[in-house]
Amino acid sequence: MAEFDTIRSAAGTQTAQIDEGLRAHMSKVYGTMSVGMLITFAAAWAISNLAVTADPSGAVAQLSADKYLTSLGYAIYGSPLKWVIMFAPLLFVFGLSAAINRMSAATAQLVFYVFAAVMGLSISSIFLVFTGESIIQVFLVTAIAFAGLSLYGYTTKRDLGPMGTFLIMGLIGLIIASVVNIFLASSAMTFAISVIGVLIFAGLTAYDTQKIKNTYLAHAHSGDSEWLGKAAIMGALSLYLDFINMFMMLLQLFGNRE
């Protein structure tokens, strides 16, 4: 009996250590993601301010009645460079995913933060297109929805794996439709992409959260802190992309334009 109690006590201690490690892992995931979000929106706001001037004398192009594009603004939004800026975040994601195993955790985290700044450059036009008030409102709505969906993914006992396969297939179709619509510029297609996109990224938020949790639990016994550190960064990248894309889709649907 004493031996059984000892085994049970050891098992309970091990479970408590795994639970504590999981909480620390998830805190690192959300913390890294949050810093990335801060970098993105700070970069987007700063770049949008540098791209616009109220003085027509040094302007390159007129944006509205009292706003003009600077040479930097025209290079970002009006020149062929805009295509590079548009697709640069996607290349970063593929590059980081492919090279993560050859990087240290510290290097991967630095690359993630550089990616977040590039994403800020890519979406900086939202501050020229939408009112600041509507951007804040949509951001708060996105944050509340994201928190609820991520909490569901963390706590649910349901296996979301099958749903994830369907969502990833939908995401691929969404990316293709978005690229096609760049050239078609169809408002109806934009609306459809935004509605479907919100649903896809809402589902992916729950799915990715559960996947991050399960990945940690599957490797908690390995003791490889370097690998777990890189797993946390890739988890932060997944949730960051879910948040940013859900925010952009909701902004297209509900944002008030300048």
Coordinates of C-alpha atoms in Angstrom, one line a residue:
M1 CA 0.0 0.0 0.0
A2 CA 2.8 2.3 0.9
E3 CA 4.5 1.5 -2.4
F4 CA 1.3 2.4 -4.3
D5 CA 1.0 5.7 -2.5
T6 CA 4.6 6.5 -3.4
I7 CA 3.9 5.8 -7.1
R8 CA 0.7 7.8 -7.0
S9 CA 2.5 10.7 -5.3
A10 CA 5.3 10.6 -7.9
A11 CA 2.7 10.6 -10.7
G12 CA 0.9 13.5 -9.2
T13 CA 4.1 15.5 -8.9
Q14 CA 5.0 14.7 -12.5
T15 CA 1.5 15.8 -13.6
A16 CA 1.8 19.0 -11.7
Q17 CA 5.2 19.8 -13.3
I18 CA 3.7 19.2 -16.8
D19 CA 0.8 21.5 -16.0
E20 CA 3.2 24.2 -14.7
G21 CA 5.4 23.8 -17.8
L22 CA 2.3 24.0 -20.1
R23 CA 1.2 27.3 -18.4
A24 CA 4.8 28.7 -18.9
H25 CA 4.8 27.5 -22.5
M26 CA 1.5 29.1 -23.3
S27 CA 2.5 32.3 -21.5
K28 CA 5.6 32.4 -23.8
V29 CA 3.4 31.8 -26.9
Y30 CA 0.9 34.6 -26.0
G31 CA 3.7 36.9 -24.8
T32 CA 5.7 36.5 -28.0
M33 CA 2.6 37.0 -30.1
S34 CA 1.6 40.2 -28.1
V35 CA 5.0 41.7 -28.6
G36 CA 4.8 40.9 -32.3
M37 CA 1.3 42.6 -32.5
L38 CA 2.7 45.7 -30.8
I39 CA 5.6 45.9 -33.3
T40 CA 3.2 45.5 -36.2
F41 CA 0.8 48.2 -35.3
A42 CA 3.5 50.6 -34.1
A43 CA 5.4 50.1 -37.4
A44 CA 2.1 50.5 -39.4
W45 CA 1.2 53.7 -37.7
A46 CA 4.7 55.2 -37.9
I47 CA 5.0 54.3 -41.6
S48 CA 1.6 55.7 -42.5
N49 CA 2.5 59.0 -40.9
L50 CA 5.8 59.2 -42.8
A51 CA 3.9 58.4 -46.0
V52 CA 1.4 61.3 -45.8
T53 CA 1.8 65.0 -45.5
A54 CA -0.5 68.0 -45.4
D55 CA 2.0 70.2 -47.3
P56 CA 1.4 69.9 -51.0
S57 CA 4.7 71.6 -51.9
G58 CA 6.8 68.5 -51.1
A59 CA 4.2 66.0 -52.2
V60 CA 4.4 63.5 -55.0
A61 CA 0.7 62.7 -55.4
Q62 CA -2.6 63.8 -53.9
L63 CA -4.4 61.3 -51.7
S64 CA -7.5 63.4 -50.6
A65 CA -8.5 67.0 -50.2
D66 CA -6.0 67.7 -47.4
K67 CA -3.6 64.7 -47.6
Y68 CA -0.7 64.1 -50.0
L69 CA 1.7 61.2 -50.5
T70 CA 5.3 61.9 -49.8
S71 CA 8.0 60.2 -51.9
L72 CA 8.2 57.4 -49.4
G73 CA 4.4 57.0 -49.5
Y74 CA 4.3 56.9 -53.3
A75 CA 7.1 54.3 -53.3
I76 CA 5.2 52.1 -50.8
Y77 CA 1.7 52.5 -52.2
G78 CA 2.1 53.7 -55.8
S79 CA 5.2 52.1 -57.3
P80 CA 5.9 48.5 -58.3
L81 CA 7.5 48.1 -54.9
K82 CA 4.0 47.7 -53.4
W83 CA 3.9 44.2 -54.8
V84 CA 7.1 43.2 -53.0
I85 CA 5.7 44.7 -49.8
M86 CA 2.4 42.9 -50.3
F87 CA 3.9 39.5 -50.6
A88 CA 7.0 39.9 -48.3
P89 CA 5.1 38.7 -45.2
L90 CA 4.1 35.5 -47.0
L91 CA 7.7 34.8 -48.0
F92 CA 8.8 35.4 -44.4
V93 CA 6.3 32.8 -43.1
F94 CA 7.5 30.2 -45.6
G95 CA 11.1 31.0 -44.9
L96 CA 10.8 30.8 -41.1
S97 CA 8.8 27.6 -41.3
A98 CA 11.4 26.0 -43.6
A99 CA 14.5 27.2 -41.6
I100 CA 13.3 27.0 -38.0
N101 CA 15.1 23.7 -37.4
R102 CA 18.4 25.2 -38.4
M103 CA 17.9 28.3 -36.2
S104 CA 18.4 28.7 -32.5
A105 CA 15.3 29.7 -30.5
A106 CA 16.8 33.2 -30.0
T107 CA 17.4 33.7 -33.7
A108 CA 13.9 32.4 -34.6
Q109 CA 12.4 34.9 -32.1
L110 CA 14.4 37.8 -33.7
V111 CA 13.2 36.7 -37.2
F112 CA 9.6 36.6 -35.9
Y113 CA 9.9 40.2 -34.7
V114 CA 11.4 41.3 -38.0
F115 CA 8.5 39.6 -39.7
A116 CA 6.1 41.5 -37.5
A117 CA 7.7 44.8 -38.6
V118 CA 7.4 43.8 -42.2
M119 CA 3.8 42.9 -41.7
G120 CA 3.3 46.4 -40.2
L121 CA 4.7 47.9 -43.4
S122 CA 2.4 45.7 -45.5
I123 CA -0.8 46.7 -43.7
S124 CA 0.2 50.3 -43.0
S125 CA -2.3 51.6 -45.6
I126 CA -5.2 50.8 -43.2
F127 CA -4.4 54.1 -41.4
L128 CA -4.9 55.9 -44.7
V129 CA -8.1 54.0 -45.7
F130 CA -10.0 53.6 -42.4
T131 CA -10.7 56.0 -39.6
G132 CA -8.6 55.6 -36.4
E133 CA -11.7 55.1 -34.3
S134 CA -13.0 52.2 -36.5
I135 CA -9.5 50.6 -36.4
I136 CA -9.5 50.7 -32.6
Q137 CA -13.1 49.4 -32.4
V138 CA -12.5 46.5 -34.8
F139 CA -9.2 45.7 -33.0
L140 CA -11.1 45.4 -29.7
V141 CA -13.8 43.2 -31.2
T142 CA -11.1 41.0 -32.7
A143 CA -9.3 40.7 -29.4
I144 CA -12.4 39.7 -27.5
A145 CA -13.3 37.1 -30.2
F146 CA -9.8 35.8 -30.3
A147 CA -9.6 35.4 -26.5
G148 CA -12.8 33.5 -26.4
L149 CA -11.9 31.2 -29.4
S150 CA -8.4 30.5 -28.0
L151 CA -9.8 29.7 -24.6
Y152 CA -12.2 27.3 -26.2
G153 CA -9.4 25.6 -28.1
Y154 CA -7.3 25.3 -24.9
T155 CA -10.1 23.9 -22.7
T156 CA -12.2 21.8 -25.0
K157 CA -12.0 18.0 -24.8
R158 CA -13.1 17.7 -28.4
D159 CA -10.5 16.8 -31.0
L160 CA -10.3 19.7 -33.4
G161 CA -7.9 17.9 -35.8
P162 CA -10.5 16.9 -38.4
M163 CA -11.8 20.5 -38.4
G164 CA -8.3 21.7 -38.9
T165 CA -7.8 19.8 -42.1
F166 CA -11.0 21.3 -43.6
L167 CA -10.0 24.8 -42.4
I168 CA -6.5 24.6 -44.0
M169 CA -8.1 23.5 -47.3
G170 CA -10.4 26.5 -47.0
L171 CA -7.4 28.8 -46.3
I172 CA -5.7 27.7 -49.5
G173 CA -8.8 28.4 -51.5
L174 CA -9.1 31.8 -49.7
I175 CA -5.5 32.8 -50.6
I176 CA -6.0 31.8 -54.3
A177 CA -9.3 33.8 -54.4
S178 CA -7.6 36.9 -52.7
V179 CA -4.8 36.8 -55.3
V180 CA -7.3 36.6 -58.2
N181 CA -9.3 39.4 -56.7
I182 CA -6.3 41.7 -56.7
F183 CA -6.7 41.9 -60.5
L184 CA -10.5 41.6 -60.6
A185 CA -11.1 44.2 -57.9
S186 CA -14.6 42.8 -57.4
S187 CA -16.4 44.4 -54.4
A188 CA -18.8 41.4 -54.2
M189 CA -15.8 39.0 -54.1
T190 CA -14.1 41.1 -51.5
F191 CA -17.2 40.9 -49.3
A192 CA -17.4 37.1 -49.8
I193 CA -13.7 36.6 -49.0
S194 CA -14.0 38.7 -45.9
V195 CA -17.0 36.8 -44.5
I196 CA -15.5 33.4 -45.3
G197 CA -12.1 34.6 -44.0
V198 CA -13.5 35.6 -40.6
L199 CA -15.1 32.1 -40.2
I200 CA -11.9 30.3 -41.3
F201 CA -9.6 32.3 -39.0
A202 CA -12.0 32.0 -36.1
G203 CA -11.9 28.2 -36.5
L204 CA -8.1 28.2 -36.9
T205 CA -7.7 30.2 -33.7
A206 CA -9.3 27.4 -31.7
Y207 CA -7.6 24.7 -33.7
D208 CA -4.1 26.2 -33.5
T209 CA -4.4 26.8 -29.7
Q210 CA -5.3 23.1 -29.2
K211 CA -2.4 22.1 -31.5
I212 CA 0.1 24.2 -29.5
K213 CA -1.1 22.7 -26.3
N214 CA -1.0 19.1 -27.6
T215 CA 2.4 19.7 -29.2
Y216 CA 3.8 20.7 -25.8
L217 CA 2.2 17.8 -24.0
A218 CA 3.6 15.3 -26.5
H219 CA 7.1 16.6 -26.0
A220 CA 7.0 17.7 -22.3
H221 CA 9.1 14.7 -21.3
S222 CA 11.8 15.3 -23.8
G223 CA 13.5 18.0 -21.7
D224 CA 14.7 19.7 -24.8
S225 CA 14.2 23.4 -23.9
E226 CA 15.6 24.6 -27.1
W227 CA 13.1 22.7 -29.2
L228 CA 10.2 23.7 -27.0
G229 CA 11.4 27.3 -27.3
K230 CA 11.2 27.1 -31.0
A231 CA 7.8 25.4 -30.8
A232 CA 6.6 28.3 -28.7
I233 CA 7.7 30.8 -31.4
M234 CA 6.0 28.8 -34.2
G235 CA 2.9 28.7 -32.0
A236 CA 3.0 32.4 -31.5
L237 CA 3.4 32.9 -35.3
S238 CA 0.3 30.7 -36.0
L239 CA -1.9 32.6 -33.5
Y240 CA -0.5 36.0 -34.7
L241 CA -1.5 35.2 -38.2
D242 CA -4.9 34.1 -37.1
F243 CA -5.4 37.4 -35.2
I244 CA -4.0 39.7 -37.9
N245 CA -6.1 38.0 -40.7
M246 CA -9.3 38.0 -38.7
F247 CA -8.7 41.6 -37.8
M248 CA -8.2 42.6 -41.5
M249 CA -11.3 40.7 -42.6
L250 CA -13.4 42.3 -39.9
L251 CA -12.0 45.7 -40.8
Q252 CA -13.0 45.2 -44.5
L253 CA -16.5 44.3 -43.3
F254 CA -17.1 46.9 -40.5
G255 CA -14.4 49.6 -40.8
N256 CA -15.4 53.2 -41.6
R257 CA -13.5 54.5 -44.5
E258 CA -11.9 57.9 -44.7

